[in-house]
Coordinates of C-alpha atoms and ligand atoms in Angstrom, one line a residue:
I1 CA 31.0 39.8 90.5
N2 CA 27.3 39.3 89.6
S3 CA 26.6 35.6 89.6
K4 CA 23.6 36.1 87.3
T5 CA 25.8 37.6 84.6
V6 CA 28.1 34.6 84.9
T7 CA 25.2 32.2 84.4
Q8 CA 23.9 34.2 81.4
N9 CA 27.3 34.3 79.9
V10 CA 27.8 30.6 80.3
S11 CA 24.4 29.7 78.8
R12 CA 25.1 32.0 75.8
H13 CA 28.5 30.3 75.4
L14 CA 26.9 26.9 75.6
Q15 CA 24.3 27.7 73.0
K16 CA 27.0 28.7 70.6
T17 CA 29.0 25.7 71.8
T18 CA 32.0 27.9 72.2
P19 CA 34.4 27.1 75.1
V20 CA 33.0 28.2 78.5
D21 CA 34.9 31.0 80.2
V22 CA 36.1 28.8 83.0
V23 CA 38.1 31.6 84.8
E24 CA 34.9 33.6 85.1
L25 CA 33.1 30.5 86.3
G26 CA 35.7 29.8 88.9
R27 CA 35.5 33.3 90.2
H28 CA 31.9 32.8 90.9
F29 CA 32.6 30.2 93.5
N30 CA 34.6 32.4 95.8
G31 CA 31.7 33.4 98.0
T32 CA 30.5 31.4 101.0
W33 CA 27.8 28.9 100.3
Q34 CA 24.4 29.3 102.0
Q35 CA 22.3 26.2 102.3
N36 CA 18.6 26.8 101.3
D37 CA 16.6 24.1 103.1
K38 CA 13.3 25.2 101.5
A39 CA 14.6 25.0 97.9
I40 CA 16.1 21.6 98.8
A41 CA 12.8 20.3 100.1
V42 CA 10.9 21.5 97.0
L43 CA 13.4 19.8 94.6
R44 CA 13.4 16.6 96.8
E45 CA 9.6 16.5 96.6
E46 CA 9.6 16.9 92.8
L47 CA 12.3 14.2 92.5
Y48 CA 10.2 11.9 94.7
N49 CA 7.2 12.4 92.6
C50 CA 8.9 11.7 89.3
C51 CA 11.3 9.0 90.3
S52 CA 10.9 7.7 93.9
T53 CA 14.6 7.1 94.2
Q54 CA 14.3 5.7 97.7
D55 CA 12.3 2.7 96.6
D56 CA 13.2 2.4 92.9
F57 CA 16.8 3.4 92.2
I58 CA 17.7 -0.3 91.9
L59 CA 15.8 -3.4 90.8
T60 CA 14.3 -5.2 93.8
Q61 CA 11.9 -8.1 94.3
K62 CA 9.3 -5.5 95.1
N63 CA 9.5 -3.6 91.9
T64 CA 10.6 -6.4 89.6
K65 CA 8.1 -9.3 89.1
I66 CA 8.4 -12.5 87.0
G67 CA 7.1 -12.1 83.5
M68 CA 7.4 -8.3 83.6
T69 CA 9.0 -6.5 80.7
I70 CA 12.1 -4.4 81.3
H71 CA 12.8 -1.6 78.8
Y72 CA 16.5 -0.9 78.4
A73 CA 17.5 2.6 79.4
I74 CA 19.7 3.4 76.4
Q75 CA 18.8 0.9 73.7
K76 CA 15.2 2.0 74.0
D77 CA 13.8 -0.5 71.5
R78 CA 15.2 -3.5 73.4
T79 CA 13.4 -5.3 76.1
Y80 CA 14.0 -8.1 78.6
R81 CA 11.4 -10.5 80.1
V82 CA 12.0 -11.0 83.8
T83 CA 12.7 -14.6 84.8
S84 CA 12.5 -16.2 88.2
A85 CA 16.3 -16.6 88.0
L86 CA 16.7 -12.8 87.9
T87 CA 14.3 -12.0 90.7
R88 CA 16.1 -14.5 92.9
M89 CA 19.3 -12.5 92.5
L90 CA 17.6 -9.2 93.6
P91 CA 17.4 -7.8 97.1
K92 CA 13.9 -8.0 98.6
T93 CA 13.6 -4.2 99.1
S94 CA 15.6 -1.1 98.4
P95 CA 18.4 -0.3 100.8
F96 CA 17.4 3.4 100.6
S97 CA 13.8 2.8 101.6
G98 CA 12.9 5.2 104.4
R99 CA 16.5 6.3 104.8
R100 CA 17.9 9.8 104.9
F101 CA 21.5 10.8 105.3
S102 CA 22.4 14.1 106.8
R103 CA 25.6 15.0 104.9
C104 CA 26.6 13.4 101.6
S105 CA 29.6 13.8 99.2
V106 CA 29.2 13.0 95.6
V107 CA 32.6 12.6 94.0
G108 CA 33.1 13.1 90.2
N109 CA 36.3 12.0 88.6
G110 CA 37.5 15.4 87.3
A111 CA 41.1 16.4 87.6
I112 CA 40.0 19.5 89.5
L113 CA 40.4 17.2 92.5
S114 CA 44.2 16.8 91.9
Q115 CA 46.1 18.8 94.5
S116 CA 42.8 19.9 96.0
G117 CA 43.5 18.6 99.5
C118 CA 39.8 17.8 99.8
G119 CA 40.1 14.2 101.0
Q120 CA 39.1 14.9 104.6
E121 CA 36.3 17.2 103.6
I122 CA 34.9 14.5 101.3
D123 CA 35.2 11.8 104.0
R124 CA 33.5 14.0 106.6
A125 CA 30.2 13.1 104.9
D126 CA 27.9 10.4 106.4
Y127 CA 27.5 8.9 102.9
V128 CA 29.9 9.1 100.0
F129 CA 28.9 8.4 96.4
R130 CA 31.7 7.7 93.8
C131 CA 31.6 6.9 90.1
N132 CA 33.1 4.0 88.2
L133 CA 35.4 2.3 90.8
P134 CA 37.9 5.2 90.7
P135 CA 41.4 4.8 92.2
I136 CA 41.2 5.9 95.8
G137 CA 43.5 5.7 98.8
G138 CA 47.3 5.7 98.6
K139 CA 48.6 8.8 96.8
Y140 CA 45.1 9.9 96.0
A141 CA 43.9 9.9 99.6
E142 CA 44.8 13.4 100.4
D143 CA 42.8 14.8 97.5
T144 CA 39.9 12.4 97.1
G145 CA 39.6 10.7 100.5
I146 CA 39.1 7.0 101.1
K147 CA 35.5 6.7 102.3
S148 CA 32.9 5.2 100.0
N149 CA 29.4 3.9 100.5
F150 CA 28.3 3.7 97.0
T151 CA 30.1 3.4 93.7
T152 CA 29.0 2.6 90.2
A153 CA 30.8 0.1 88.0
N154 CA 30.5 0.0 84.2
P155 CA 29.6 -3.5 83.0
I156 CA 31.2 -3.1 79.6
S157 CA 34.2 -0.8 79.9
Q158 CA 35.1 -2.1 83.4
I159 CA 33.8 -5.6 84.1
S160 CA 34.1 -6.9 80.5
W161 CA 37.3 -5.1 79.5
I162 CA 39.3 -4.2 82.6
Y163 CA 38.3 -7.3 84.6
K164 CA 38.4 -9.5 81.5
G165 CA 34.7 -10.5 82.0
L166 CA 35.9 -12.3 85.2
R167 CA 37.1 -15.1 83.0
T168 CA 40.8 -15.0 83.8
Q169 CA 42.3 -15.4 87.3
Q170 CA 44.1 -12.1 86.9
G171 CA 40.8 -10.3 86.1
R172 CA 39.0 -12.0 89.0
D173 CA 41.8 -11.1 91.4
K174 CA 41.9 -7.5 90.3
F175 CA 38.1 -7.2 90.6
M176 CA 38.2 -8.6 94.2
T177 CA 41.0 -6.3 95.2
D178 CA 39.3 -3.2 93.7
I179 CA 35.8 -3.8 94.9
K180 CA 37.0 -4.3 98.5
K181 CA 37.9 -0.6 98.6
F182 CA 34.3 0.2 98.1
P183 CA 32.1 -1.1 100.9
G184 CA 28.4 -0.4 100.7
L185 CA 26.7 -0.6 97.3
L186 CA 28.3 -1.5 94.0
W187 CA 25.8 -0.2 91.4
V188 CA 25.9 -1.8 88.0
S189 CA 23.8 -0.7 85.0
A190 CA 22.7 -4.2 83.9
F191 CA 19.9 -2.8 81.8
G192 CA 21.4 0.2 80.0
V193 CA 22.2 -1.8 76.9
K194 CA 21.5 -5.4 76.1
A195 CA 25.2 -6.3 76.0
A196 CA 25.5 -5.3 79.7
T197 CA 23.0 -7.8 81.1
G198 CA 24.8 -11.1 80.8
I199 CA 28.1 -9.8 82.2
S200 CA 26.3 -8.0 85.0
Q201 CA 24.5 -11.2 86.0
Q202 CA 27.8 -13.1 85.8
A203 CA 29.4 -10.5 88.2
L204 CA 26.5 -10.9 90.6
R205 CA 26.8 -14.7 90.6
F206 CA 30.5 -14.3 91.1
V207 CA 30.2 -12.2 94.3
T208 CA 27.3 -14.3 95.5
Q209 CA 29.3 -17.6 95.2
R210 CA 32.1 -16.0 97.1
R211 CA 29.6 -14.8 99.7
I212 CA 30.8 -11.2 99.3
R213 CA 28.1 -9.1 100.8
N214 CA 30.1 -5.9 101.2
P215 CA 29.9 -4.3 98.7
A216 CA 26.5 -5.6 97.7
L217 CA 26.3 -5.7 94.0
V218 CA 23.0 -4.2 92.8
F219 CA 21.4 -3.6 89.4
G220 CA 20.4 -0.1 88.4
N221 CA 16.7 0.3 87.5
P222 CA 16.5 1.5 83.9
K223 CA 13.0 2.9 84.6
H224 CA 14.4 5.1 87.3
F225 CA 17.2 6.3 85.0
I226 CA 14.7 7.1 82.3
N227 CA 12.4 8.9 84.7
T228 CA 15.3 10.9 86.1
M229 CA 16.5 11.8 82.7
N230 CA 13.1 12.9 81.6
Y231 CA 12.8 15.1 84.6
W232 CA 16.1 16.8 83.8
K233 CA 15.2 17.0 80.2
A234 CA 12.2 19.1 81.2
H235 CA 14.6 21.2 83.2
G236 CA 17.1 21.9 80.4
L237 CA 19.4 19.0 80.2
S238 CA 19.1 17.7 76.7
N239 CA 21.7 14.9 76.6
R240 CA 21.9 11.5 78.3
L241 CA 22.8 12.2 82.0
S242 CA 26.4 11.5 83.0
T243 CA 27.0 9.1 85.9
G244 CA 28.0 12.0 88.1
M245 CA 24.9 14.0 87.3
Y246 CA 22.7 11.0 87.9
M247 CA 24.4 10.3 91.2
S248 CA 23.9 14.0 92.2
S249 CA 20.2 13.7 91.5
M250 CA 20.0 10.5 93.5
A251 CA 21.9 12.2 96.4
L252 CA 19.4 15.1 96.4
S253 CA 16.7 12.5 97.0
V254 CA 18.2 10.9 100.1
C255 CA 20.5 13.5 101.7
D256 CA 19.8 16.7 103.6
Q257 CA 23.0 18.3 102.5
V258 CA 24.9 17.5 99.3
H259 CA 28.5 18.4 98.6
L260 CA 30.0 17.9 95.1
F261 CA 33.6 17.4 94.4
G262 CA 35.5 16.5 91.2
F263 CA 33.0 18.2 88.9
W264 CA 34.7 20.5 86.4
P265 CA 34.4 19.3 82.8
F266 CA 36.8 21.8 81.3
D267 CA 40.4 21.6 80.1
K268 CA 41.5 24.7 82.0
D269 CA 41.2 25.2 85.7
P270 CA 39.6 28.3 87.3
E271 CA 43.1 29.9 87.2
D272 CA 43.2 29.3 83.5
Q273 CA 45.9 26.6 83.8
P274 CA 45.7 23.5 81.6
L275 CA 43.9 20.6 83.2
A276 CA 43.6 16.9 82.5
Y277 CA 40.2 15.2 82.4
H278 CA 40.4 12.7 85.2
Y279 CA 42.3 13.1 88.5
Y280 CA 44.0 9.8 87.7
D281 CA 44.6 9.9 83.9
K282 CA 44.3 12.2 81.0
G283 CA 40.9 10.7 79.9
K284 CA 38.8 12.3 77.3
V285 CA 35.6 14.3 76.9
D286 CA 32.8 12.1 75.9
K287 CA 30.3 13.3 73.4
V288 CA 27.3 11.4 74.5
H289 CA 26.9 13.6 77.5
N290 CA 26.9 17.3 77.7
M291 CA 28.8 17.9 80.9
P292 CA 29.3 21.7 80.5
Q293 CA 25.5 22.0 80.2
E294 CA 25.2 19.8 83.3
F295 CA 27.8 21.9 85.1
L296 CA 25.7 25.0 84.4
K297 CA 22.8 23.2 86.2
L298 CA 25.1 22.5 89.1
L299 CA 26.1 26.1 89.2
E300 CA 22.4 27.1 89.3
W301 CA 21.9 24.7 92.2
H302 CA 25.0 26.1 93.9
Q303 CA 23.6 29.6 93.6
Q304 CA 20.2 28.5 94.9
G305 CA 21.8 26.9 98.0
I306 CA 20.7 23.4 96.8
V307 CA 24.2 21.7 96.5
N308 CA 27.6 23.0 97.5
V309 CA 29.9 22.6 94.4
H310 CA 33.5 22.5 95.6
V311 CA 36.0 23.7 92.9
H312 CA 38.7 25.3 95.0
K313 CA 41.3 23.9 97.2
C314 CA 40.1 22.7 100.6
E315 CA 41.5 24.4 103.7
Ligands
CDP1 O1 32.6 7.9 82.2 P1 31.6 8.7 82.9 O2 31.0 9.8 82.1 O3 30.5 7.9 83.5 O4 32.3 9.4 84.1 P2 33.8 9.5 84.6 O5 34.7 10.1 83.6 O6 34.2 8.3 85.3 O7 33.5 10.7 85.7 C1 32.5 10.5 86.7 C2 31.6 11.8 86.6 O8 32.4 12.9 87.1 C3 31.1 12.2 85.2 O9 30.0 11.4 84.9 C4 30.9 13.7 85.4 O10 29.6 13.9 86.0 C5 32.0 14.1 86.4 N1 33.1 14.7 85.7 C6 33.2 16.1 85.6 O11 32.3 16.8 86.0 N2 34.4 16.7 85.1 C7 35.4 15.9 84.6 N3 36.5 16.5 84.1 C8 35.3 14.5 84.7 C9 34.2 13.9 85.2

C-alpha cells in the first residue's frame, strides 16, 4: 500500500470532515519503522528556536519575575501579575535544563491501548509521559504499563471536581493515593484559564505542606504553550493542541527516540471494530481539539521516521 495515498486520502477526508477511513490508516502501520535521526534533529532545532522547551516548559524563578504579566494561554484577554508569593512557589530552574533522554514513551488515553499488551514496551522507555492522571497499574498494567515520569493533571475537571478542590478528606485522600502512582513531575496548567490559578496554587500549597516532593507539582508555562501552538498552527494544526499532542511536541524536544501509544481518536479500530474513546471509560470526543487532524500529523511523523506511533498489539 502506498503510504502517500493514505495520507492524501486522509487529508481529503478531513477537509470534508467526513469520517476518516481508519482501516486504511491502520493498514499503513504494518511496515517496520525506521528512525530518521536527521529529520528528528531538524525538528528538534526548530522546536528549540520557537519554544525552548528545556528551559521554559514550566514556570520557574528564572523565567518568572515579580511584577511580570502572565498572559493566559486559553483566555487570551486575561492576565495575571506575578507576585512574590507565586515566585516563592516555583522551582529555581527547569528540571529539563540540559537534559536529554534516550528513549521516551508518550502515552495517550485512547482505547486503542485496551488489549494491546503494550505495557512492557511502554515501560521500556527511560522517560514516560502520561496525560491527566490516568488509571494505571492493576488490571491496566499489561496494556498501559506502570512507569511514569511525567503526568499532567487538569486543575478544573480533576483537582476541582474529582478531588473536590482538596476541601474534603475524601478528596484529599484520593488525590494523595492517585498522585503517588506518578513519581517525577505533576504538570498542572495553572495559567490556561483564570479559574485554574487559585485551585492550582492551592494544590501546590497542599503538597508543599505535606512535604511531597515526588511527584513535584509544577505549573505549565502558558507562553510555552502558546509558542508551541503557534508553531504547529504554522504547520497545519488549526485547533487548540490536545494534551497528548502537546506532550508529544515536548518529548521531541528532550528525547532522542519517541514512541507514542494510545493515540487513535476514532470510534473504530484498525480492523473496523467499534472502539470506546478512553482505555478506561467510554469518554467522548471533544470538539475544542481536532484530534483526527493531529493524528494525521503523527502519521506524517511516523512516515518520516520522527516518532514511532504504535497502533497494533505489542509482541
Ligand atoms: O482530555 P484531553 O483531551 O486532555 O485528553 P485525554 O482524553 O485524557 O487523552 C489524552 C490524550 O490522548 C489526548 O489529548 C489525545 O492526544 C490522545 N487521545 C487519542 O489520540 N485518541 C483517543 N481516543 C483518546 C485520546
